[in-house]
N, CA and C atoms as an extended XYZ file, in Angstrom:
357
Properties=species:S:1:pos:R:3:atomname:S:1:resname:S:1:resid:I:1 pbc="F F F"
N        26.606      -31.491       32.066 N   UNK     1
C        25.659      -32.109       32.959 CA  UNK     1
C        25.814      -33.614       32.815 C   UNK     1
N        25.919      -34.406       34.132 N   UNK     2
C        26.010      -35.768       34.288 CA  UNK     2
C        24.744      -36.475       33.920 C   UNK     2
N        24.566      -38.169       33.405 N   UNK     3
C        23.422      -38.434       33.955 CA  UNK     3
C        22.993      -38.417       35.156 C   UNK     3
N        24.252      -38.835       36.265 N   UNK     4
C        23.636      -39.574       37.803 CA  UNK     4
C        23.026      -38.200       38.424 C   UNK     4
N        23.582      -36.787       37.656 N   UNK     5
C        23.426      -35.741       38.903 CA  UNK     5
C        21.844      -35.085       38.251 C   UNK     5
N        21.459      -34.968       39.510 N   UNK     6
C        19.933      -33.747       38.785 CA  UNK     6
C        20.461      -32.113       39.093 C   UNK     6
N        19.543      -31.487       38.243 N   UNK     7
C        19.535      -30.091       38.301 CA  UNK     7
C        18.637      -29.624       38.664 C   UNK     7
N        18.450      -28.909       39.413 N   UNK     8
C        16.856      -28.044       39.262 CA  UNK     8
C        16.276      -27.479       38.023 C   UNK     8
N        15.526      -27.497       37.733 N   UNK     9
C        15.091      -26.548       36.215 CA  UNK     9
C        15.489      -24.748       36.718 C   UNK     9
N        15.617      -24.505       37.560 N   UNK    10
C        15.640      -23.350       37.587 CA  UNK    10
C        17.433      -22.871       37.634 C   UNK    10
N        18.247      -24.168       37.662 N   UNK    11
C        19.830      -23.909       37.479 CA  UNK    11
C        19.834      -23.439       35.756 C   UNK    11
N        18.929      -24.624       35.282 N   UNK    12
C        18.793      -24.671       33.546 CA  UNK    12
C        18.440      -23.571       32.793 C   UNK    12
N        17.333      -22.852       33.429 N   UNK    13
C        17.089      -21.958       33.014 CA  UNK    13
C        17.495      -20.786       33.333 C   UNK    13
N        18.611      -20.794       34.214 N   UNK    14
C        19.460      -19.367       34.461 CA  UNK    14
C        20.754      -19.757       33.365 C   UNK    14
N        21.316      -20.591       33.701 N   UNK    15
C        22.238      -21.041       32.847 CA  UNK    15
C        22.140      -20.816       31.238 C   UNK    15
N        20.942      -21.381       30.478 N   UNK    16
C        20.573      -20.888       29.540 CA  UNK    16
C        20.259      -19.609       29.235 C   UNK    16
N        19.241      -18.800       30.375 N   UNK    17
C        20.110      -17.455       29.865 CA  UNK    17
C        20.810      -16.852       29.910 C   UNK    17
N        21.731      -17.372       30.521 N   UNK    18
C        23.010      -16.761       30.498 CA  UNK    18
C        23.940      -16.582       29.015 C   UNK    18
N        23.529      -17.598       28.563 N   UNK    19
C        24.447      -18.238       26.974 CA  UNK    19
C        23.363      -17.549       25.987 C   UNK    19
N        22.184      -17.101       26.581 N   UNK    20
C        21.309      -16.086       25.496 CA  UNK    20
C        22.255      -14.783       25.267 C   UNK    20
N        22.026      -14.351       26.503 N   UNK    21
C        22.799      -13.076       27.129 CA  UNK    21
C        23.770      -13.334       26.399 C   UNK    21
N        24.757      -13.577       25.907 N   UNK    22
C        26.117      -13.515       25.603 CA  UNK    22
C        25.904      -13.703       24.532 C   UNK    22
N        25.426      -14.051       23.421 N   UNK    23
C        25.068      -14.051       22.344 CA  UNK    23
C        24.392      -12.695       21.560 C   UNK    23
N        23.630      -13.007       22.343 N   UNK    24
C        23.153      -11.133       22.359 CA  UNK    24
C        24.019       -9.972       22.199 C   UNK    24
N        24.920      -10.093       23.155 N   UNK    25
C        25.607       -9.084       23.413 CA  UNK    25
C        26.923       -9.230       22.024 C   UNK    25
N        27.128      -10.030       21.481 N   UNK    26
C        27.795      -10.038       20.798 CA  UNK    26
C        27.323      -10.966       19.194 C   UNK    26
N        26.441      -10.024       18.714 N   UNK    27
C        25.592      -11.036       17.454 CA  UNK    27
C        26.790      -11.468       16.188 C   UNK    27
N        26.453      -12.419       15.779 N   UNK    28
C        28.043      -12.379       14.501 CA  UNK    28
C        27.593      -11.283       13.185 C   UNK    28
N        28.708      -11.162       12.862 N   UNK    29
C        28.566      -10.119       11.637 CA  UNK    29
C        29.284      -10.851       10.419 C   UNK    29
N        27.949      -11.081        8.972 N   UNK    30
C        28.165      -11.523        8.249 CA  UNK    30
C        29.461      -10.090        7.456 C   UNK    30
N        30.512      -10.651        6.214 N   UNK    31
C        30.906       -9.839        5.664 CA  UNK    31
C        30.282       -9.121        4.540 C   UNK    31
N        30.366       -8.346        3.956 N   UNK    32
C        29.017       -7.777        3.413 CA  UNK    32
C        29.575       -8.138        1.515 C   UNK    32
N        30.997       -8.365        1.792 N   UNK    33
C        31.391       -9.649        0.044 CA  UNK    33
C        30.314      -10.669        0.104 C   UNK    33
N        29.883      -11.564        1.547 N   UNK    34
C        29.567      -13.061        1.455 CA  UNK    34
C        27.577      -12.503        1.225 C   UNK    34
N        27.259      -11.410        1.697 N   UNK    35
C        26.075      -10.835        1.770 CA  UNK    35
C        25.737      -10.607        0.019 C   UNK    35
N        26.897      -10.150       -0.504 N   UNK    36
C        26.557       -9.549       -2.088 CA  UNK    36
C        26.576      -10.701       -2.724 C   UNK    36
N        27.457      -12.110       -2.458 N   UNK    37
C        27.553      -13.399       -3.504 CA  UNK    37
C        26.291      -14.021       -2.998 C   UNK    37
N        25.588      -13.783       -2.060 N   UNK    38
C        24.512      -14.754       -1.365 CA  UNK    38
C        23.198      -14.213       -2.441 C   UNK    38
N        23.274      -12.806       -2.482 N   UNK    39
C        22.058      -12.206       -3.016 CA  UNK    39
C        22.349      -12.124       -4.357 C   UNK    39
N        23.523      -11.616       -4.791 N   UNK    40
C        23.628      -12.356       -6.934 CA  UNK    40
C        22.761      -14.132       -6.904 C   UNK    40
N        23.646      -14.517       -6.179 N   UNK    41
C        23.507      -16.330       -6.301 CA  UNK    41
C        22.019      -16.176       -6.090 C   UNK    41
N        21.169      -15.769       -5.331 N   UNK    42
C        19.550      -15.936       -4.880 CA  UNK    42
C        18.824      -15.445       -6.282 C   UNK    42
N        19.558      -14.108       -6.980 N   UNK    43
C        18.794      -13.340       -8.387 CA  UNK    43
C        19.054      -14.510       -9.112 C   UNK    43
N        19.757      -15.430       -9.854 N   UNK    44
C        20.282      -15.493      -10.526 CA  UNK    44
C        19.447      -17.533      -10.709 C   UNK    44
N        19.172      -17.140       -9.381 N   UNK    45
C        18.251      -19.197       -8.877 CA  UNK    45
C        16.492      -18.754       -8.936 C   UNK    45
N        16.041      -17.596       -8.519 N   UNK    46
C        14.578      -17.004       -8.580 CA  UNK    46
C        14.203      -16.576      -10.237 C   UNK    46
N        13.028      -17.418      -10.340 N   UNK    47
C        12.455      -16.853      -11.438 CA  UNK    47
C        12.338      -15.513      -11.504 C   UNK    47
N        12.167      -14.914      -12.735 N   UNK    48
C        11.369      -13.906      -12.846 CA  UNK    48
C        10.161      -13.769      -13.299 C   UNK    48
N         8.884      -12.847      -12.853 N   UNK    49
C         7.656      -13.135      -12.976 CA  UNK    49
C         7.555      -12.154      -14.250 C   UNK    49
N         6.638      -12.415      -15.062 N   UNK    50
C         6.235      -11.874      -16.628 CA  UNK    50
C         6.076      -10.073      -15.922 C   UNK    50
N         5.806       -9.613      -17.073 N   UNK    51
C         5.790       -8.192      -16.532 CA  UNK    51
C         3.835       -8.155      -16.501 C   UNK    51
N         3.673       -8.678      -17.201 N   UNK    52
C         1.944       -8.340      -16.567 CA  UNK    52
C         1.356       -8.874      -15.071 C   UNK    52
N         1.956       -9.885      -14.870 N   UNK    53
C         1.811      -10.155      -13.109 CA  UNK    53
C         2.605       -9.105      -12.156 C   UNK    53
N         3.862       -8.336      -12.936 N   UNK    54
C         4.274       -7.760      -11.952 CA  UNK    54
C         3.597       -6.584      -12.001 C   UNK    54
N         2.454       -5.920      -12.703 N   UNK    55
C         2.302       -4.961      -12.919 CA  UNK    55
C         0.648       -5.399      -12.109 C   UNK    55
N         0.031       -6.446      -12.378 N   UNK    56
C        -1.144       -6.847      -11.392 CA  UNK    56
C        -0.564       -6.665       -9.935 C   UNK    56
N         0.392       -7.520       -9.599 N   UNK    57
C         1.020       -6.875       -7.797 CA  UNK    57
C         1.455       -5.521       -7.291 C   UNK    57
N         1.970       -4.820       -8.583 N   UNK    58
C         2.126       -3.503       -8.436 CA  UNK    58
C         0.527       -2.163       -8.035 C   UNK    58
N        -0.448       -2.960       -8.861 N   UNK    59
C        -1.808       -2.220       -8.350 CA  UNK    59
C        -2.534       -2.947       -7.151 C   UNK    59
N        -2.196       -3.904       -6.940 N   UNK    60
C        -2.819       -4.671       -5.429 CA  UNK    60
C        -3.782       -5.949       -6.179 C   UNK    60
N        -3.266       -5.918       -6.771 N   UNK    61
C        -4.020       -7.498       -7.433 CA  UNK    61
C        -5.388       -7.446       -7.857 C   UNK    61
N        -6.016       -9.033       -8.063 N   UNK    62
C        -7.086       -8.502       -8.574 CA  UNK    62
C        -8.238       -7.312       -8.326 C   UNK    62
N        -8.042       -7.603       -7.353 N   UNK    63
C        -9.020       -6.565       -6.490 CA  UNK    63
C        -8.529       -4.913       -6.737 C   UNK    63
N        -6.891       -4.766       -6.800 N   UNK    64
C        -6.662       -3.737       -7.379 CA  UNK    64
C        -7.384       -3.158       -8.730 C   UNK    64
N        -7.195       -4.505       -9.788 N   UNK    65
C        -7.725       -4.270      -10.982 CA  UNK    65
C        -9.274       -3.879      -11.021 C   UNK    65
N       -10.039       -5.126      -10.304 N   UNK    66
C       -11.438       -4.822      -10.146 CA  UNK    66
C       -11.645       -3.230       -9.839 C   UNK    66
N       -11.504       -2.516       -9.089 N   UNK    67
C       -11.215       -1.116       -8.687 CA  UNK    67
C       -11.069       -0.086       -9.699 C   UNK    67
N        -9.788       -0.112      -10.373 N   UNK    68
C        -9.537        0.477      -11.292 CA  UNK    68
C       -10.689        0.561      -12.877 C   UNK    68
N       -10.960       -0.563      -13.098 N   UNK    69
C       -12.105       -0.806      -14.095 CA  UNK    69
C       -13.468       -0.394      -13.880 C   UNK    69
N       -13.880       -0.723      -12.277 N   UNK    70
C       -14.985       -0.079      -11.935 CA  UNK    70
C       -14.619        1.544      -12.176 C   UNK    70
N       -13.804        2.396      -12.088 N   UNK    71
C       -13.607        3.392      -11.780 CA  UNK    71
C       -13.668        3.902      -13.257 C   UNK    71
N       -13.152        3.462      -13.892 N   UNK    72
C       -12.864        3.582      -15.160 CA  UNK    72
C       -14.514        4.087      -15.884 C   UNK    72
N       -14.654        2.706      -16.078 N   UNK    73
C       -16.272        2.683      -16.522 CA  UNK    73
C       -17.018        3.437      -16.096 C   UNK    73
N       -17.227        3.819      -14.435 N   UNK    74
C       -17.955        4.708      -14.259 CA  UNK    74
C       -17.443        5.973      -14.240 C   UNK    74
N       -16.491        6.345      -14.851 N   UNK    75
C       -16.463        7.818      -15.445 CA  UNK    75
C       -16.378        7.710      -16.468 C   UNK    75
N       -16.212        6.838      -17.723 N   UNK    76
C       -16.516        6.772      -18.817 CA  UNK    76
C       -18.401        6.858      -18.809 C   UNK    76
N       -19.007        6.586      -17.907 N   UNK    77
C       -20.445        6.231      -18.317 CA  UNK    77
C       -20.683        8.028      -17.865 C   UNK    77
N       -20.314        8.170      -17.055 N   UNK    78
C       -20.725        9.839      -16.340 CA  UNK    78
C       -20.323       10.714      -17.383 C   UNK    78
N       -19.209       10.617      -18.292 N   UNK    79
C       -19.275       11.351      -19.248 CA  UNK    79
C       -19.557       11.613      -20.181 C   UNK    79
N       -20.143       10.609      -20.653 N   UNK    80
C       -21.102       10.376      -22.030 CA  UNK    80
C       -22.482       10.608      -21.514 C   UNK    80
N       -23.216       10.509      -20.184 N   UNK    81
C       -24.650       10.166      -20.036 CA  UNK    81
C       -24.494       10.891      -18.410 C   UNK    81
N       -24.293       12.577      -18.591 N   UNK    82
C       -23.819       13.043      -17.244 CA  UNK    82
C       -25.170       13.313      -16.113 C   UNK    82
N       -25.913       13.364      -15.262 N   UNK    83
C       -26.733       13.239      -14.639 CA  UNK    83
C       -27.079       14.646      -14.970 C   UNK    83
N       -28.413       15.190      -14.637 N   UNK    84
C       -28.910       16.280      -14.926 CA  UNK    84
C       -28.368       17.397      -14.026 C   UNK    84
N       -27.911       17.450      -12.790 N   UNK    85
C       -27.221       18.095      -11.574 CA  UNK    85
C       -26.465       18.327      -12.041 C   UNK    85
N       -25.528       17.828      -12.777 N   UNK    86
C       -23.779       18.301      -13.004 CA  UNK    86
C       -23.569       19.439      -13.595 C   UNK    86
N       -22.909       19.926      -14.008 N   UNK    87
C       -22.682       21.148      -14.129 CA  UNK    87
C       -21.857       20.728      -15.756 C   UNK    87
N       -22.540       21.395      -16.782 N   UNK    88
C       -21.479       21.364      -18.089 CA  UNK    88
C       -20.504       21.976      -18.299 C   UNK    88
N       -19.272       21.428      -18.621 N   UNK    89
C       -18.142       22.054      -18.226 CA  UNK    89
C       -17.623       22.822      -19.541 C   UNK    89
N       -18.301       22.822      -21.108 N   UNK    90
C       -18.413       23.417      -21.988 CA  UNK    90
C       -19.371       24.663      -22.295 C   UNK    90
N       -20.546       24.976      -21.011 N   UNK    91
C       -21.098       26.020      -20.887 CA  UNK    91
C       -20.327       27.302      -20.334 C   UNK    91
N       -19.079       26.508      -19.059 N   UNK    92
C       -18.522       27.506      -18.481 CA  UNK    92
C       -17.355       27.920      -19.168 C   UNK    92
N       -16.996       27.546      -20.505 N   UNK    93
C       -16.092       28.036      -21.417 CA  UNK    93
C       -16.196       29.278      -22.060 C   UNK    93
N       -15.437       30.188      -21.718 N   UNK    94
C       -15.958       31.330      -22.363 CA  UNK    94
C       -16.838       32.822      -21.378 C   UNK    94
N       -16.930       32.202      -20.356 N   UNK    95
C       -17.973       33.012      -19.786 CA  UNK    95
C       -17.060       33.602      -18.982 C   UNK    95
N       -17.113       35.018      -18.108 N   UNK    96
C       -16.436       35.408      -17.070 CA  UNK    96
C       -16.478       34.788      -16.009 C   UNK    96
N       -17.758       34.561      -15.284 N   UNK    97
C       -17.942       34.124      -14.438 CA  UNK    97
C       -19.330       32.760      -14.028 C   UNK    97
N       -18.993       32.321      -13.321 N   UNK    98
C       -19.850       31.188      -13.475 CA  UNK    98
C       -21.846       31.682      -13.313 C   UNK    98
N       -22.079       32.374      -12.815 N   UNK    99
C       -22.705       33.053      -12.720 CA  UNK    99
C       -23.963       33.231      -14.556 C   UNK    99
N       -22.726       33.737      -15.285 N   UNK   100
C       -23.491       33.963      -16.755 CA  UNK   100
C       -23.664       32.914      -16.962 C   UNK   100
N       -23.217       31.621      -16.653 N   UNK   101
C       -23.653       30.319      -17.519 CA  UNK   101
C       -24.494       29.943      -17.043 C   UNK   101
N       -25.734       28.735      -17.549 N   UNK   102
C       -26.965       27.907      -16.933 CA  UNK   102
C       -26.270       27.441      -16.066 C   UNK   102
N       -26.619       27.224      -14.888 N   UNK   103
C       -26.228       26.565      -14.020 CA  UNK   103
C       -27.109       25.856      -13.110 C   UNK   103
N       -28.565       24.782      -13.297 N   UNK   104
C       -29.601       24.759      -13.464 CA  UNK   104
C       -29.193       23.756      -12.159 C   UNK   104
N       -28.007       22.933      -11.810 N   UNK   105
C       -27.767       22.171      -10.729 CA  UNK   105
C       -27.383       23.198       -9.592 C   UNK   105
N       -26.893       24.377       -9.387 N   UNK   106
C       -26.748       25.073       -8.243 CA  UNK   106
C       -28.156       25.398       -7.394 C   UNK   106
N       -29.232       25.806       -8.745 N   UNK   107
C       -30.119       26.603       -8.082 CA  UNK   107
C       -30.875       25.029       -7.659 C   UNK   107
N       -30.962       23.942       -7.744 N   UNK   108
C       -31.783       22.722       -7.457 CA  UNK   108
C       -30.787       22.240       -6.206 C   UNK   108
N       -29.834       22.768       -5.783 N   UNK   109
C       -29.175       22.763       -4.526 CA  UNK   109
C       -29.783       23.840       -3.672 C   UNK   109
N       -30.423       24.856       -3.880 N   UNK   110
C       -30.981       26.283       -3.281 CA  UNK   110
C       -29.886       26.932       -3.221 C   UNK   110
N       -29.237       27.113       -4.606 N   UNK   111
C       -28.246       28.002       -3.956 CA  UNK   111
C       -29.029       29.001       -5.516 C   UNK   111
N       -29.290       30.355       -5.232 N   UNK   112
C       -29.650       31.234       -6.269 CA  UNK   112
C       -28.516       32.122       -6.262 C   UNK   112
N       -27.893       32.139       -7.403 N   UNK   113
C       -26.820       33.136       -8.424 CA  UNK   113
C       -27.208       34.320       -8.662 C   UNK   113
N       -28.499       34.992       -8.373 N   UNK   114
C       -28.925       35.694       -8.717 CA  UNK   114
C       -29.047       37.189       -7.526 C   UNK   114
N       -29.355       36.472       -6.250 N   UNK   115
C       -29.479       37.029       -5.027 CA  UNK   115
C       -28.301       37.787       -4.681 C   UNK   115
N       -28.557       38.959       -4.252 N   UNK   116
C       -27.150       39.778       -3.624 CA  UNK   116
C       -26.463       39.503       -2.402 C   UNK   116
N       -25.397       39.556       -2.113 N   UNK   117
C       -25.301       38.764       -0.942 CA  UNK   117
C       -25.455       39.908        0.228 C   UNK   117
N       -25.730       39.306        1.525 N   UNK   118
C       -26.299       40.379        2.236 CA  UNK   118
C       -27.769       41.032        1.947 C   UNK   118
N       -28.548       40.888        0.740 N   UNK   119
C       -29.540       41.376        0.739 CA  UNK   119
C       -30.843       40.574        1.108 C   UNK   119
């Protein structure tokens, strides 16, 4: 393109895509030797992060952690100090069926162990 001559913008912008188009159609291809020295050379320039940060990004960060600890604690607290509903899981040891053991949270659900079914 000259200075003295004008173009329309709309020569420019066919023209340009034209040289998209052709690019496109033919993208370059790195060799995959220059791909393997690019990515050694990148390991080898990048820190590495301690293993306890990689293990915080591995659970989703703090918020991962926060999560996990809440979770923690509150089944550590449920099992030492289990709510009166729950069901003891050392009563049903031993028994045939759940039925012979107290089961003092089913029937405070209305469910009676005792009733025949159908009757």
């Amino acid at each position: 393109m000259h200075w003295g001559t004008q173009m329309t913008d709309r020569d420019d912008d066919d023209m340009l895509e034209d040289v998209f188009m052709q690019a496109r159609a033919a993208p370059p291809v790195m060799p995959d030797a220059l791909v393997r020295r690019v990515l050694a050379d990148a390991a080898t320039v990048q820190p590495r992060a301690p293993w306890w940060q990689q293990m915080l990004r591995a659970v989703g960060g703090p918020a991962g952690v926060g999560g996990l600890v809440t979770a923690t604690v509150a089944g550590f607290w449920i099992g030492l100090a289990p709510p009166a509903q729950a069901l003891d899981p050392l009563a049903l040891v031993g028994t045939d069926t759940a039925a012979e053991a107290e089961l003092p949270g089913l029937v405070a659900f209305g469910w009676d162990l005792d009733e025949e079914d159908g009757a």
